[in-house]
Amino acid sequence: MWLEILLTSVLGFAIYWFISRDKEETLPLEDGWWGPGMRPTGREDESIHPFKVETSDEEIHDLHQRIDKFRFTPPLEDSCFHYGFNSNYLKKVISYWRNEFNWKKQVEILNRYPHFKTKIEGLDIHFIHVKPPQLPAGRTPKPLLMVHGWPGSFYEFYKIIPLLTDPKNHGLSDEHVFEVICPSIPGYGFSEASSKKGFNSVATARIFYKLMLRLGFQEFYIQGGDWGALICTNMAQLVPSHVKGLHLNMALVLSNFSTLTLLLGRRFGRFLGYTERDVELLYPVKEKVFYSLMRESGYMHIQCTKPDTVGSALNDSPVGLAAYILEKFSTWTNTEFRYLEDGGLERKFSLDDLLTNVMLYWTTATIVSSQRFYKENLGQGWMTQKHERMKVYVPTGFSAFPSELIHTPEKWVRFKYPKLISYSYMARGGHFAAFEEPELLARDIRKFLSVLEQQ
Amino acid sequence: MWLEILLTSVLGFAIYWFISRDKEETLPLEDGWWGPGTRPTGREDESIHPFKVETSDEEIHDLHQRIDKFRFTPPLEDSCFHYGFNSNYLKKVISYWRNEFNWKKQVEILNRYPHFKTKIEGLDIHFIHVKPPQLPAGRTPKPLLMVHGWPGSFYEFYKIIPLLTDPKNHGLSDEHVFEVICPSIPGYGFSEASSKKGFNSVATARIFYKLMLRLGFQEFYIQGGDWGALICTNMAQLVPSHVKGLHLNMALVLSNFSTLTLLLGRRFGRFLGYTERDVELLYPVKEKVFYSLMRESGYMHIQCTKPDTVGSALNDSPVGLAAYILEKFSTWTNTEFRYLEDGGLERKFSLDDLLTNVMLYWTTATIVSSQRFYKENLGQGWMTQKHERMKVYVPTGFSAFPSELIHTPEKWVRFKYPKLISYSYMARGGHFAAFEEPELLARDIRKFLSVLEQQ
């Protein structure tokens, strides 16, 4: 089988190299309209409205009733998290959710940052916009757009925001002070979902670009992981002259060429550009890359093909939704957590934070639309869209978190992002970087800005 | 990419051929115990108890309450069944389920055949056992074990059973009269689920073999599709001297060699052993084999890796469970049904029958255990288990239904089942053969028996 993969990779690379000789550097901007029914004539309302997260006793009561009726299936003996979310531990999470979690208090926490909504391409776009509380005289804050992924939300950024907008009060220098904008991807949380087919990462990127323009920013920085990484990448491909810097904590650059060199990497590592740390994180390849990918991509496969089916149950069962979402916060934070009976879930996150994120999917009933995003982006297959074959030509910074699903070595990142100026092996942390290790990520974003400004 | 697949296939076949020179003809029988905790000392209770399906007002009331609280997500405009089960049509199904479906009446229908339970390898095994109401003097009925799959049940056989046990009253000759045994796979419906990891198709095959012995049959016929086809195949590999004949309506024999010849098949079709009908059903390969497989196997991928996660929501939301299960009864009956707003669901099945099958998963809360079967069988990858590399040496008959997910040509079936004596291109029908086209399947089983008896 490995001989097959080797030859496949050789051929695949040859074909890929041939195809990617397309030297076009920007993605065409185009336009779109995603609201229900026919597009109305006349100008779209471009005003920005303040928004407040709200709840009600009914909402909480309904949640409690559903939790009380949940039917548990005992896990197989000694299965830990190997079959998915262990239902013995799920009982504990649900008990906390039912009896101690205070959604009204969490809503107040959510409202501590200013929320807004504005209509773009027919959809109500939600975002928070946090300005620095203090700034040295004559300085303007650097505008930074941070984009979440699935199954995350804007809430993942709540702990990192103060480190970026108010560094002096958090043990960091005021060399870099940001104003941070965190939108919700349409179909996620408080951003209206598309009614039309075809709403993908490129459309999202274009909408977020229009959002930044509407907020008065001609040039800005962008940061993301998961879908956020792809959306920000697309923004850099659509309007590179507006993107001063692109920072990522994830890059899906697995290509045939990469696979080929991987298989040779252990022996010829340094000769091929892999560092010792790369080798440590990628070998054995069979386990760390191949099996890991196969084992963790079931959700992606079903969401790329039948999002409405699996989504319907998740939108009806809050406990099922919690298990589905929190499984990721366990396994994608550290794959070794599968060997723990509690999935190690509370080692890096508090239940309050985790459940608040789940509530953002539950109370807005957006799990189905969030899953459709997979079909719209990947449903045609891998490497079928223009942007996948194009490189990215803005200054780029990358944080390689060691427990990310698959490690991305510098040479792979540079292949797609030739203007990579900052690459860091992070000390610890997994997929949900901002949520899990806000200080490490904030420091690396600032390091990237420092390198960028020196150029 | 196609060049890659070609070379991959050549290499793959070379490796496969090398591996499969293993000429061992039977699978080792072994033993198992799957109940909770430690295995008790002493002999297992081998008695067979009659069993009746029951329900209660509480059960029905709980179902109605959950249905009433379901939260629908509107489908994307013009999406039909391309994103999974269309929620506009789901509303209609749910309305019928809530207001017209009579579960008490369906339970009476279920009880029209005699049900039993008996303990084997620590698990309570449920089965129905239907004997012929009449028989010509001096004749004994032929024992036939019929095994269901996922997301089906023993109920799929309710319409075909009379054609097999009472042919004279159903327009068929009494040349072949069967007594039919339809068990439930452990973890499905009324058969107890395993508490231990590792409960796979081989364990199921061994248990069903023991069941047949316990019922007094030393030799018998077996029939199956979906998991039933694999379980029956394993039975024929475990105890070939007991299996007089094996009839299948599905065979997963996609191998590298097959893929290779497929790509050449259109031009060299007849030279390679493909008939015109094979070519019609398999070409274009990209669409009929590759994309079809990718598009329809999301459920398999997630169930092979995280059954407890996705299952938890399905066990809490009857509407979600119905959408998840009924999507298969639409798309696997005919892949073209995806282009219909109602998924063509009621063209071949009645809502009463479809919902009765769903109720068997709902009232027994067995969706999670049914999904674990995927991980136990395929979770280690393809072609990793001994039985996958072994051929089958009992007389075999095969019905090729035209709308099955992927068509299996005779040459592929014969490769795995060298004693193939009957292969039929069926006039119409898809994956759920017994449920959808009971008469066609009954006729083909009888045709197989005729060929077999002439030898």
Short mmCIF file of N, CA and C in Angstrom, two decimals, chain A residues 8 56 87 138 262 384 422:
data_model
loop_
_atom_site.label_atom_id
_atom_site.label_comp_id
_atom_site.label_asym_id
_atom_site.label_seq_id
_atom_site.Cartn_x
_atom_site.Cartn_y
_atom_site.Cartn_z
N THR A 8 1.62 7.11 -6.41
CA THR A 8 0.50 8.04 -6.56
C THR A 8 0.98 9.47 -6.35
N SER A 56 -34.42 34.17 27.62
CA SER A 56 -35.71 34.25 28.28
C SER A 56 -35.88 33.02 29.16
N SER A 87 -20.47 8.32 27.25
CA SER A 87 -21.74 8.79 27.82
C SER A 87 -21.74 8.83 29.35
N GLY A 138 -1.41 60.08 20.18
CA GLY A 138 -0.99 60.10 18.78
C GLY A 138 -0.96 58.75 18.11
N LEU A 262 7.12 13.39 2.80
CA LEU A 262 6.88 12.87 4.14
C LEU A 262 7.42 11.46 4.28
N THR A 384 -10.62 21.34 -6.24
CA THR A 384 -11.44 21.61 -7.41
C THR A 384 -11.70 23.10 -7.59
N SER A 422 7.13 34.74 9.39
CA SER A 422 7.22 34.32 10.79
C SER A 422 6.59 32.95 10.95
#
